[in-house]
Amino acid sequence: MTDASDPPQVVKRHRLSTRLWHWINVVSVAIMLMSGLMIFNAHPRLYWGQYGANPDKAWLELPDFPGWITIPSYYSPADARVWHLAFAWVLGTAIAAYLIWSLINGHLKRDLLPKLSELSPGHLWQDIKDHAALRFPTGEAALAYNILQKLAYGGVLVVLLPGIILTGLAMSPGVDAAWHWLPELFGGRQSARSIHFLCAGGLVAFFIVHIAMVVLAGPVNEVRSMITGWYRLPQPRAKRSEDHE
Amino acid sequence: MNDTFSRRRLLSAGALGAGSLLLAGCDKLSKAGPFRDAMEGVGSLHFGAQRALMGDALAREFSEADMSPNFRANGSRTGAANADWASHAANNFAQWKLKVDGLVLRPLELSLDALKALPQRTQITRHDCVEGWSAIGKWQGPQLSAVLGMAGLLPSARFLVFHCADLYEGKPYYESLDLIEAHHAQTILAWQMNGQHLPVDHGAPIRLRSERQLGYKQAKYVMRIEARSTLAGLYGGKGGFWEDSRGYQWWAGI
């Protein structure tokens, strides 16, 4: 379809719901993470099970997170809780609305649900090799998510974010009184707190890879597509190297 | 190539500058002001949502096998700064009396024996500190509702304030509950912990248990319960030591 002489083809890539949700998350996830690290500093030890305190065995004990990565930057779990408990509503409402809307408009099924064939070890391995060699799809193929993207985005959408919200609620004595099953689902309140922290780590790992991929794939085009929705299809490699000559 | 390199350097320098500005901005927004008020307003939705969700629901009760082998004592470890408490402690609280006053029909003075003679509730519950740790222990004592029934709350009473013997950072510790939480079945005045008299470091002679909230609501060394129409005008006006001194939420269900 694209002739070598055509100007770069610009297509609508991201729906308004995706763009809105993305930027709400940029703000709310950053605030939740940084205020969460300050709250963690109040007791930087993690346990498995129902209970866990200083006399009990911690599976992880960390030094305090430094002020440049916490909100607020000075020691105050109380102020951090004001941020965390307010922006929890932003994060939670946004993902609930986005999940429901993505089910209705077919985004989840069409773009994010991996096909069985994509999950074959051969296909996965090929995609891992392509990523490692920085061979990104070009032309129309760049419009569909590859399997590693589907697993990463889908993992954030249906595992990490719902997981971090449910484990957060499971730490609340009020919610636990209403829903005894919720902390049990994770093996107890202290297990829920550990999983909450691990989900946060998963989101940080996603963030690092995500930013690296955006930079490698062309940050201006990628960021513009997430703001305006419009995305310039990457040209096939052969043609691009001709251009440079 | 050179062009993108310098652009990248500019961008990263800009990001660093923006980052420190953002952090300073967040610190500023954390202080008293309209933004903090807005955040606290949104945060208070947890209170309404939890109340709607939980009704009279009881916090989960555990079995003896689930109990923490060693229940961490936290906050004040003694009420000795209060001379009254200290003299009673020297006498094993034999002459000690809990005062119940304020907006009540019949102000009371209840000895430890009188509290033990009331119908008792025993509960093995999880204590969750705002810092993040949890410990499971067994508590026994009369329900607060029984004591309030004896005193008879006046219609204007909206809050119960628990005045404590301990000083924290030189200030008297206190906490408060509204009438719903005060009448909850698991809200007890515990004089026994893990089958023994409440140890001094856990708040002897009695400690409040409000099992649907965090640890800072579980006031220790309770000397007096005052029924009030409002929390305004008492100490910092926010209904508790940590609420006044640090800005922790009055509703400690999360």
Tab-separated table of N, CA, C and O in Angstrom, chain A residues 34 39-40 42-43 47 50-56 67-74 76-79 81-83 85-89 169-180 183-184 189-190 193 220, chain B residues 23 26-27 29-31 35-36 39-40 42-43 45-46 49-50 53-54 57-60 62 66-70 72 126 128-136 211-214 216 246-249 252-254:
chain	number	residue	atom	x	y	z
A	34	MET	N	5.820	7.249	44.732
A	34	MET	CA	6.725	8.048	45.564
A	34	MET	C	6.171	8.254	46.973
A	34	MET	O	6.919	8.218	47.949
A	39	ILE	N	5.742	5.960	52.807
A	39	ILE	CA	4.997	5.169	53.794
A	39	ILE	C	5.806	3.916	54.150
A	39	ILE	O	5.896	3.535	55.321
A	40	PHE	N	6.425	3.306	53.142
A	40	PHE	CA	7.251	2.113	53.374
A	40	PHE	C	8.397	2.429	54.332
A	40	PHE	O	8.774	1.599	55.163
A	42	ALA	N	8.381	4.073	56.898
A	42	ALA	CA	7.958	4.011	58.299
A	42	ALA	C	8.247	2.630	58.892
A	42	ALA	O	8.436	2.500	60.098
A	43	HIS	N	8.273	1.628	58.031
A	43	HIS	CA	8.557	0.264	58.509
A	43	HIS	C	9.083	-0.532	57.315
A	43	HIS	O	8.327	-1.271	56.684
A	47	TYR	N	6.878	-9.042	55.369
A	47	TYR	CA	6.634	-10.360	55.964
A	47	TYR	C	5.634	-11.121	55.107
A	47	TYR	O	4.921	-10.544	54.298
A	50	GLN	N	-0.299	-13.473	58.169
A	50	GLN	CA	-1.294	-12.552	58.733
A	50	GLN	C	-0.623	-11.428	59.508
A	50	GLN	O	-1.054	-10.287	59.465
A	51	TYR	N	0.404	-11.795	60.298
A	51	TYR	CA	1.041	-10.799	61.156
A	51	TYR	C	2.500	-10.654	60.774
A	51	TYR	O	3.058	-11.467	60.023
A	52	GLY	N	3.151	-9.650	61.318
A	52	GLY	CA	4.560	-9.419	61.062
A	52	GLY	C	4.932	-8.071	61.657
A	52	GLY	O	4.309	-7.057	61.350
A	53	ALA	N	5.884	-8.087	62.571
A	53	ALA	CA	6.374	-6.862	63.200
A	53	ALA	C	7.835	-7.112	63.576
A	53	ALA	O	8.379	-8.168	63.253
A	54	ASN	N	8.430	-6.172	64.260
A	54	ASN	CA	9.873	-6.269	64.519
A	54	ASN	C	10.347	-7.589	65.116
A	54	ASN	O	11.409	-8.071	64.740
A	55	PRO	N	9.577	-8.199	66.065
A	55	PRO	CA	10.079	-9.463	66.609
A	55	PRO	C	10.001	-10.618	65.611
A	55	PRO	O	10.601	-11.669	65.845
A	56	ASP	N	9.242	-10.458	64.530
A	56	ASP	CA	9.022	-11.554	63.585
A	56	ASP	C	10.027	-11.505	62.448
A	56	ASP	O	10.676	-10.490	62.202
A	67	GLY	N	15.151	10.901	50.000
A	67	GLY	CA	14.150	11.946	49.823
A	67	GLY	C	13.879	12.330	48.376
A	67	GLY	O	12.771	12.777	48.065
A	68	TRP	N	14.866	12.141	47.486
A	68	TRP	CA	14.614	12.587	46.109
A	68	TRP	C	13.630	11.683	45.385
A	68	TRP	O	13.135	12.012	44.315
A	69	ILE	N	13.307	10.535	45.985
A	69	ILE	CA	12.372	9.628	45.310
A	69	ILE	C	11.080	9.454	46.107
A	69	ILE	O	10.225	8.640	45.761
A	70	THR	N	10.909	10.245	47.203
A	70	THR	CA	9.691	10.108	47.999
A	70	THR	C	8.870	11.403	47.973
A	70	THR	O	9.391	12.478	47.726
A	71	ILE	N	7.583	11.245	48.216
A	71	ILE	CA	6.678	12.386	48.412
A	71	ILE	C	6.068	12.245	49.801
A	71	ILE	O	5.448	11.227	50.071
A	72	PRO	N	6.246	13.232	50.683
A	72	PRO	CA	7.124	14.391	50.498
A	72	PRO	C	8.593	13.968	50.625
A	72	PRO	O	8.872	12.825	50.963
A	73	SER	N	9.502	14.901	50.362
A	73	SER	CA	10.925	14.540	50.379
A	73	SER	C	11.445	14.445	51.812
A	73	SER	O	12.426	13.783	52.070
A	74	TYR	N	10.752	15.119	52.771
A	74	TYR	CA	11.113	15.017	54.184
A	74	TYR	C	10.333	13.857	54.803
A	74	TYR	O	9.320	13.424	54.246
A	76	SER	N	7.753	12.049	56.504
A	76	SER	CA	6.407	12.224	57.030
A	76	SER	C	5.460	11.211	56.404
A	76	SER	O	4.840	11.471	55.383
A	77	PRO	N	5.350	10.033	57.020
A	77	PRO	CA	4.367	9.072	56.519
A	77	PRO	C	2.956	9.661	56.554
A	77	PRO	O	2.126	9.302	55.719
A	78	ALA	N	2.686	10.584	57.492
A	78	ALA	CA	1.337	11.161	57.590
A	78	ALA	C	1.022	11.978	56.341
A	78	ALA	O	-0.045	11.826	55.742
A	79	ASP	N	1.957	12.854	55.925
A	79	ASP	CA	1.725	13.645	54.712
A	79	ASP	C	1.684	12.727	53.485
A	79	ASP	O	0.894	12.941	52.557
A	81	ARG	N	0.581	9.742	53.385
A	81	ARG	CA	-0.731	9.089	53.356
A	81	ARG	C	-1.802	10.008	52.784
A	81	ARG	O	-2.745	9.537	52.134
A	82	VAL	N	-1.685	11.312	53.019
A	82	VAL	CA	-2.667	12.243	52.448
A	82	VAL	C	-2.624	12.139	50.919
A	82	VAL	O	-3.659	12.047	50.254
A	83	TRP	N	-1.406	12.108	50.353
A	83	TRP	CA	-1.256	11.956	48.891
A	83	TRP	C	-1.755	10.576	48.449
A	83	TRP	O	-2.518	10.450	47.494
A	85	LEU	N	-3.701	8.271	49.832
A	85	LEU	CA	-5.121	7.921	49.991
A	85	LEU	C	-6.011	8.755	49.073
A	85	LEU	O	-7.101	8.328	48.707
A	86	ALA	N	-5.541	9.956	48.677
A	86	ALA	CA	-6.320	10.749	47.725
A	86	ALA	C	-6.124	10.213	46.304
A	86	ALA	O	-7.089	9.947	45.586
A	87	PHE	N	-4.866	10.026	45.898
A	87	PHE	CA	-4.612	9.604	44.513
A	87	PHE	C	-4.956	8.143	44.274
A	87	PHE	O	-5.066	7.710	43.126
A	88	ALA	N	-5.167	7.378	45.352
A	88	ALA	CA	-5.672	6.012	45.183
A	88	ALA	C	-7.024	6.043	44.472
A	88	ALA	O	-7.323	5.176	43.644
A	89	TRP	N	-7.828	7.060	44.785
A	89	TRP	CA	-9.129	7.179	44.116
A	89	TRP	C	-8.949	7.496	42.645
A	89	TRP	O	-9.705	7.016	41.794
A	169	LEU	N	-6.169	-2.301	49.309
A	169	LEU	CA	-7.410	-2.365	50.096
A	169	LEU	C	-7.311	-3.422	51.190
A	169	LEU	O	-7.863	-3.256	52.276
A	170	ALA	N	-6.581	-4.494	50.906
A	170	ALA	CA	-6.470	-5.591	51.882
A	170	ALA	C	-5.664	-5.178	53.109
A	170	ALA	O	-5.684	-5.857	54.127
A	171	MET	N	-4.945	-4.055	53.023
A	171	MET	CA	-4.207	-3.568	54.185
A	171	MET	C	-5.082	-2.696	55.080
A	171	MET	O	-4.658	-2.296	56.161
A	172	SER	N	-6.292	-2.380	54.615
A	172	SER	CA	-7.169	-1.487	55.364
A	172	SER	C	-7.999	-2.280	56.372
A	172	SER	O	-8.770	-3.161	55.986
A	173	PRO	N	-7.870	-1.979	57.677
A	173	PRO	CA	-8.673	-2.730	58.652
A	173	PRO	C	-10.170	-2.551	58.438
A	173	PRO	O	-10.938	-3.479	58.707
A	174	GLY	N	-10.589	-1.388	57.942
A	174	GLY	CA	-12.009	-1.171	57.690
A	174	GLY	C	-12.522	-2.045	56.563
A	174	GLY	O	-13.564	-2.706	56.681
A	175	VAL	N	-11.790	-2.066	55.442
A	175	VAL	CA	-12.199	-2.904	54.312
A	175	VAL	C	-12.140	-4.379	54.714
A	175	VAL	O	-13.032	-5.158	54.379
A	176	ASP	N	-11.123	-4.747	55.483
A	176	ASP	CA	-11.000	-6.147	55.905
A	176	ASP	C	-12.172	-6.586	56.775
A	176	ASP	O	-12.569	-7.752	56.740
A	177	ALA	N	-12.700	-5.636	57.589
A	177	ALA	CA	-13.852	-5.987	58.425
A	177	ALA	C	-15.041	-6.325	57.529
A	177	ALA	O	-15.792	-7.257	57.800
A	178	ALA	N	-15.198	-5.561	56.445
A	178	ALA	CA	-16.309	-5.805	55.529
A	178	ALA	C	-16.057	-7.040	54.668
A	178	ALA	O	-16.969	-7.819	54.404
A	179	TRP	N	-14.836	-7.195	54.221
A	179	TRP	CA	-14.492	-8.272	53.291
A	179	TRP	C	-13.399	-9.156	53.887
A	179	TRP	O	-12.225	-9.009	53.544
A	180	HIS	N	-13.784	-10.093	54.734
A	180	HIS	CA	-12.778	-10.984	55.339
A	180	HIS	C	-11.999	-11.768	54.291
A	180	HIS	O	-10.855	-12.155	54.510
A	183	PRO	N	-8.107	-10.043	52.452
A	183	PRO	CA	-6.730	-10.356	52.854
A	183	PRO	C	-6.416	-11.854	52.706
A	183	PRO	O	-5.271	-12.225	52.412
A	184	GLU	N	-7.465	-12.693	52.885
A	184	GLU	CA	-7.246	-14.146	52.735
A	184	GLU	C	-6.802	-14.503	51.322
A	184	GLU	O	-5.996	-15.406	51.119
A	189	ARG	N	-2.789	-10.202	55.769
A	189	ARG	CA	-2.503	-8.783	55.557
A	189	ARG	C	-1.037	-8.529	55.258
A	189	ARG	O	-0.702	-7.699	54.413
A	190	GLN	N	-0.140	-9.202	55.960
A	190	GLN	CA	1.270	-8.922	55.704
A	190	GLN	C	1.704	-9.464	54.341
A	190	GLN	O	2.551	-8.873	53.676
A	193	ARG	N	0.647	-6.904	51.925
A	193	ARG	CA	1.571	-5.764	51.920
A	193	ARG	C	2.821	-6.098	51.099
A	193	ARG	O	3.320	-5.253	50.339
A	220	VAL	N	9.751	11.193	19.652
A	220	VAL	CA	8.856	12.278	19.258
A	220	VAL	C	7.562	11.715	18.680
A	220	VAL	O	6.450	12.071	19.081
B	23	LEU	N	9.568	18.038	42.934
B	23	LEU	CA	9.688	17.571	44.322
B	23	LEU	C	9.446	18.708	45.300
B	23	LEU	O	8.715	18.554	46.274
B	26	CYS	N	5.864	19.379	45.365
B	26	CYS	CA	5.093	18.398	46.138
B	26	CYS	C	5.212	18.670	47.636
B	26	CYS	O	4.242	18.522	48.374
B	27	ASP	N	6.431	19.065	48.070
B	27	ASP	CA	6.604	19.388	49.492
B	27	ASP	C	5.715	20.557	49.874
B	27	ASP	O	5.084	20.568	50.922
B	29	LEU	N	2.983	21.533	48.345
B	29	LEU	CA	1.575	21.146	48.289
B	29	LEU	C	1.171	20.274	49.476
B	29	LEU	O	-0.012	20.132	49.781
B	30	SER	N	2.178	19.644	50.136
B	30	SER	CA	1.872	18.797	51.294
B	30	SER	C	1.461	19.629	52.496
B	30	SER	O	0.798	19.141	53.401
B	31	LYS	N	1.897	20.895	52.515
B	31	LYS	CA	1.610	21.753	53.670
B	31	LYS	C	0.172	22.253	53.606
B	31	LYS	O	-0.471	22.190	52.565
B	35	PHE	N	-4.724	22.862	48.272
B	35	PHE	CA	-4.461	21.575	47.617
B	35	PHE	C	-4.507	20.441	48.627
B	35	PHE	O	-5.090	19.382	48.378
B	36	ARG	N	-3.902	20.681	49.798
B	36	ARG	CA	-3.955	19.646	50.844
B	36	ARG	C	-5.405	19.421	51.298
B	36	ARG	O	-5.825	18.283	51.509
B	39	MET	N	-6.980	17.236	48.780
B	39	MET	CA	-6.544	15.842	48.908
B	39	MET	C	-7.220	15.183	50.108
B	39	MET	O	-7.650	14.037	50.042
B	40	GLU	N	-7.292	15.922	51.228
B	40	GLU	CA	-7.925	15.347	52.415
B	40	GLU	C	-9.418	15.120	52.171
B	40	GLU	O	-9.989	14.152	52.670
B	42	VAL	N	-10.782	14.333	49.219
B	42	VAL	CA	-10.893	13.108	48.426
B	42	VAL	C	-10.602	11.904	49.318
B	42	VAL	O	-11.295	10.879	49.271
B	43	GLY	N	-9.574	12.034	50.165
B	43	GLY	CA	-9.209	10.927	51.048
B	43	GLY	C	-10.335	10.552	52.003
B	43	GLY	O	-10.487	9.383	52.363
B	45	LEU	N	-13.272	10.248	51.376
B	45	LEU	CA	-14.225	9.341	50.720
B	45	LEU	C	-14.059	7.911	51.232
B	45	LEU	O	-15.000	7.117	51.206
B	46	HIS	N	-12.834	7.577	51.693
B	46	HIS	CA	-12.626	6.235	52.244
B	46	HIS	C	-13.550	6.001	53.441
B	46	HIS	O	-14.065	4.898	53.631
B	49	ALA	N	-17.125	5.480	52.202
B	49	ALA	CA	-17.211	4.211	51.470
B	49	ALA	C	-17.115	3.034	52.440
B	49	ALA	O	-17.877	2.064	52.335
B	50	GLN	N	-16.209	3.133	53.412
B	50	GLN	CA	-16.038	2.008	54.338
B	50	GLN	C	-17.257	1.848	55.236
B	50	GLN	O	-17.710	0.732	55.486
B	53	LEU	N	-19.867	0.206	53.334
B	53	LEU	CA	-19.503	-1.173	53.019
B	53	LEU	C	-19.626	-2.081	54.230
B	53	LEU	O	-20.059	-3.224	54.142
B	54	MET	N	-19.240	-1.588	55.411
B	54	MET	CA	-19.080	-2.524	56.519
B	54	MET	C	-20.278	-2.621	57.453
B	54	MET	O	-20.413	-3.631	58.130
B	57	ALA	N	-20.392	-4.974	60.465
B	57	ALA	CA	-19.485	-6.117	60.281
B	57	ALA	C	-18.393	-6.134	61.346
B	57	ALA	O	-17.878	-5.098	61.759
B	58	LEU	N	-18.050	-7.343	61.776
B	58	LEU	CA	-16.986	-7.516	62.764
B	58	LEU	C	-15.658	-7.702	62.060
B	58	LEU	O	-15.591	-8.323	60.993
B	59	ALA	N	-14.606	-7.166	62.672
B	59	ALA	CA	-13.269	-7.487	62.190
B	59	ALA	C	-13.067	-8.989	62.372
B	59	ALA	O	-13.647	-9.604	63.276
B	60	ARG	N	-12.255	-9.569	61.512
B	60	ARG	CA	-12.027	-10.996	61.599
B	60	ARG	C	-11.446	-11.359	62.970
B	60	ARG	O	-10.574	-10.667	63.482
B	62	PHE	N	-9.455	-14.373	65.084
B	62	PHE	CA	-8.544	-15.468	64.788
B	62	PHE	C	-8.583	-16.521	65.896
B	62	PHE	O	-9.247	-16.343	66.924
B	66	ASP	N	-3.167	-18.622	65.684
B	66	ASP	CA	-2.761	-17.550	64.757
B	66	ASP	C	-2.034	-16.409	65.460
B	66	ASP	O	-1.576	-15.472	64.805
B	67	MET	N	-1.965	-16.449	66.796
B	67	MET	CA	-1.466	-15.286	67.536
B	67	MET	C	0.029	-15.039	67.333
B	67	MET	O	0.811	-15.970	67.184
B	68	SER	N	0.416	-13.765	67.347
B	68	SER	CA	1.835	-13.412	67.266
B	68	SER	C	2.554	-13.973	68.485
B	68	SER	O	2.074	-13.796	69.609
B	69	PRO	N	3.683	-14.614	68.284
B	69	PRO	CA	4.422	-15.135	69.440
B	69	PRO	C	4.893	-14.003	70.357
B	69	PRO	O	5.056	-14.205	71.559
B	70	ASN	N	5.106	-12.828	69.772
B	70	ASN	CA	5.623	-11.714	70.554
B	70	ASN	C	4.946	-10.446	70.049
B	70	ASN	O	5.245	-9.993	68.948
B	72	ARG	N	4.439	-6.782	69.641
B	72	ARG	CA	5.265	-5.585	69.796
B	72	ARG	C	4.514	-4.483	70.560
B	72	ARG	O	3.376	-4.156	70.229
B	126	ARG	N	-6.412	-8.783	64.844
B	126	ARG	CA	-5.160	-8.314	64.256
B	126	ARG	C	-5.045	-6.815	64.497
B	126	ARG	O	-5.963	-6.056	64.165
B	128	ASP	N	-3.249	-3.502	63.485
B	128	ASP	CA	-2.513	-2.993	62.322
B	128	ASP	C	-1.994	-1.603	62.614
B	128	ASP	O	-2.773	-0.672	62.795
B	129	CYS	N	-0.684	-1.458	62.636
B	129	CYS	CA	-0.106	-0.133	62.873
B	129	CYS	C	-0.102	0.661	61.572
B	129	CYS	O	0.061	0.103	60.492
B	130	VAL	N	-0.263	1.959	61.694
B	130	VAL	CA	-0.215	2.843	60.526
B	130	VAL	C	1.139	2.734	59.824
B	130	VAL	O	1.272	3.011	58.634
B	131	GLU	N	2.165	2.312	60.574
B	131	GLU	CA	3.492	2.152	59.957
B	131	GLU	C	3.539	0.973	58.996
B	131	GLU	O	4.418	0.912	58.141
B	132	GLY	N	2.644	0.006	59.174
B	132	GLY	CA	2.605	-1.117	58.243
B	132	GLY	C	2.677	-2.482	58.878
B	132	GLY	O	2.308	-3.472	58.253
B	133	TRP	N	3.140	-2.587	60.137
B	133	TRP	CA	3.256	-3.923	60.744
B	133	TRP	C	1.944	-4.364	61.369
B	133	TRP	O	1.050	-3.539	61.603
B	134	SER	N	1.818	-5.652	61.632
B	134	SER	CA	0.618	-6.206	62.257
B	134	SER	C	1.027	-7.192	63.338
B	134	SER	O	2.056	-7.856	63.210
B	135	ALA	N	0.199	-7.296	64.384
B	135	ALA	CA	0.390	-8.312	65.413
B	135	ALA	C	-0.983	-8.819	65.822
B	135	ALA	O	-1.956	-8.059	65.808
B	136	ILE	N	-1.077	-10.094	66.128
B	136	ILE	CA	-2.366	-10.684	66.506
B	136	ILE	C	-2.328	-11.023	67.991
B	136	ILE	O	-1.403	-11.694	68.459
B	211	GLU	N	-11.574	-2.308	66.721
B	211	GLU	CA	-10.881	-3.284	65.866
B	211	GLU	C	-10.978	-3.016	64.373
B	211	GLU	O	-10.323	-3.684	63.596
B	212	ARG	N	-11.776	-2.049	63.957
B	212	ARG	CA	-11.868	-1.768	62.512
B	212	ARG	C	-10.988	-0.592	62.117
B	212	ARG	O	-11.122	-0.053	61.019
B	213	GLN	N	-10.093	-0.211	63.047
B	213	GLN	CA	-9.218	0.923	62.768
B	213	GLN	C	-7.766	0.589	63.127
B	213	GLN	O	-7.480	-0.418	63.762
B	214	LEU	N	-6.878	1.508	62.732
B	214	LEU	CA	-5.441	1.305	62.926
B	214	LEU	C	-5.047	1.463	64.401
B	214	LEU	O	-5.826	1.936	65.230
B	216	TYR	N	-3.184	3.495	66.144
B	216	TYR	CA	-3.156	4.724	66.941
B	216	TYR	C	-4.492	5.067	67.583
B	216	TYR	O	-4.558	5.904	68.483
B	246	ARG	N	0.498	15.208	63.706
B	246	ARG	CA	1.070	14.865	62.413
B	246	ARG	C	0.100	15.002	61.242
B	246	ARG	O	0.514	14.952	60.094
B	247	GLY	N	-1.175	15.082	61.560
B	247	GLY	CA	-2.155	15.131	60.473
B	247	GLY	C	-2.603	13.761	60.007
B	247	GLY	O	-3.080	13.611	58.876
B	248	TYR	N	-2.452	12.745	60.863
B	248	TYR	CA	-3.056	11.451	60.521
B	248	TYR	C	-4.567	11.591	60.512
B	248	TYR	O	-5.132	12.424	61.218
B	249	GLN	N	-5.224	10.722	59.730
B	249	GLN	CA	-6.669	10.813	59.558
B	249	GLN	C	-7.390	10.448	60.852
B	249	GLN	O	-7.012	9.506	61.542
B	252	ALA	N	-9.475	6.043	61.020
B	252	ALA	CA	-8.255	5.259	60.791
B	252	ALA	C	-8.597	3.864	60.286
B	252	ALA	O	-7.995	2.886	60.677
B	253	GLY	N	-9.597	3.797	59.400
B	253	GLY	CA	-9.960	2.492	58.830
B	253	GLY	C	-9.083	2.103	57.664
B	253	GLY	O	-9.230	1.027	57.089
B	254	ILE	N	-8.141	2.983	57.285
B	254	ILE	CA	-7.267	2.669	56.152
B	254	ILE	C	-5.878	3.236	56.394
B	254	ILE	O	-5.748	4.249	57.078
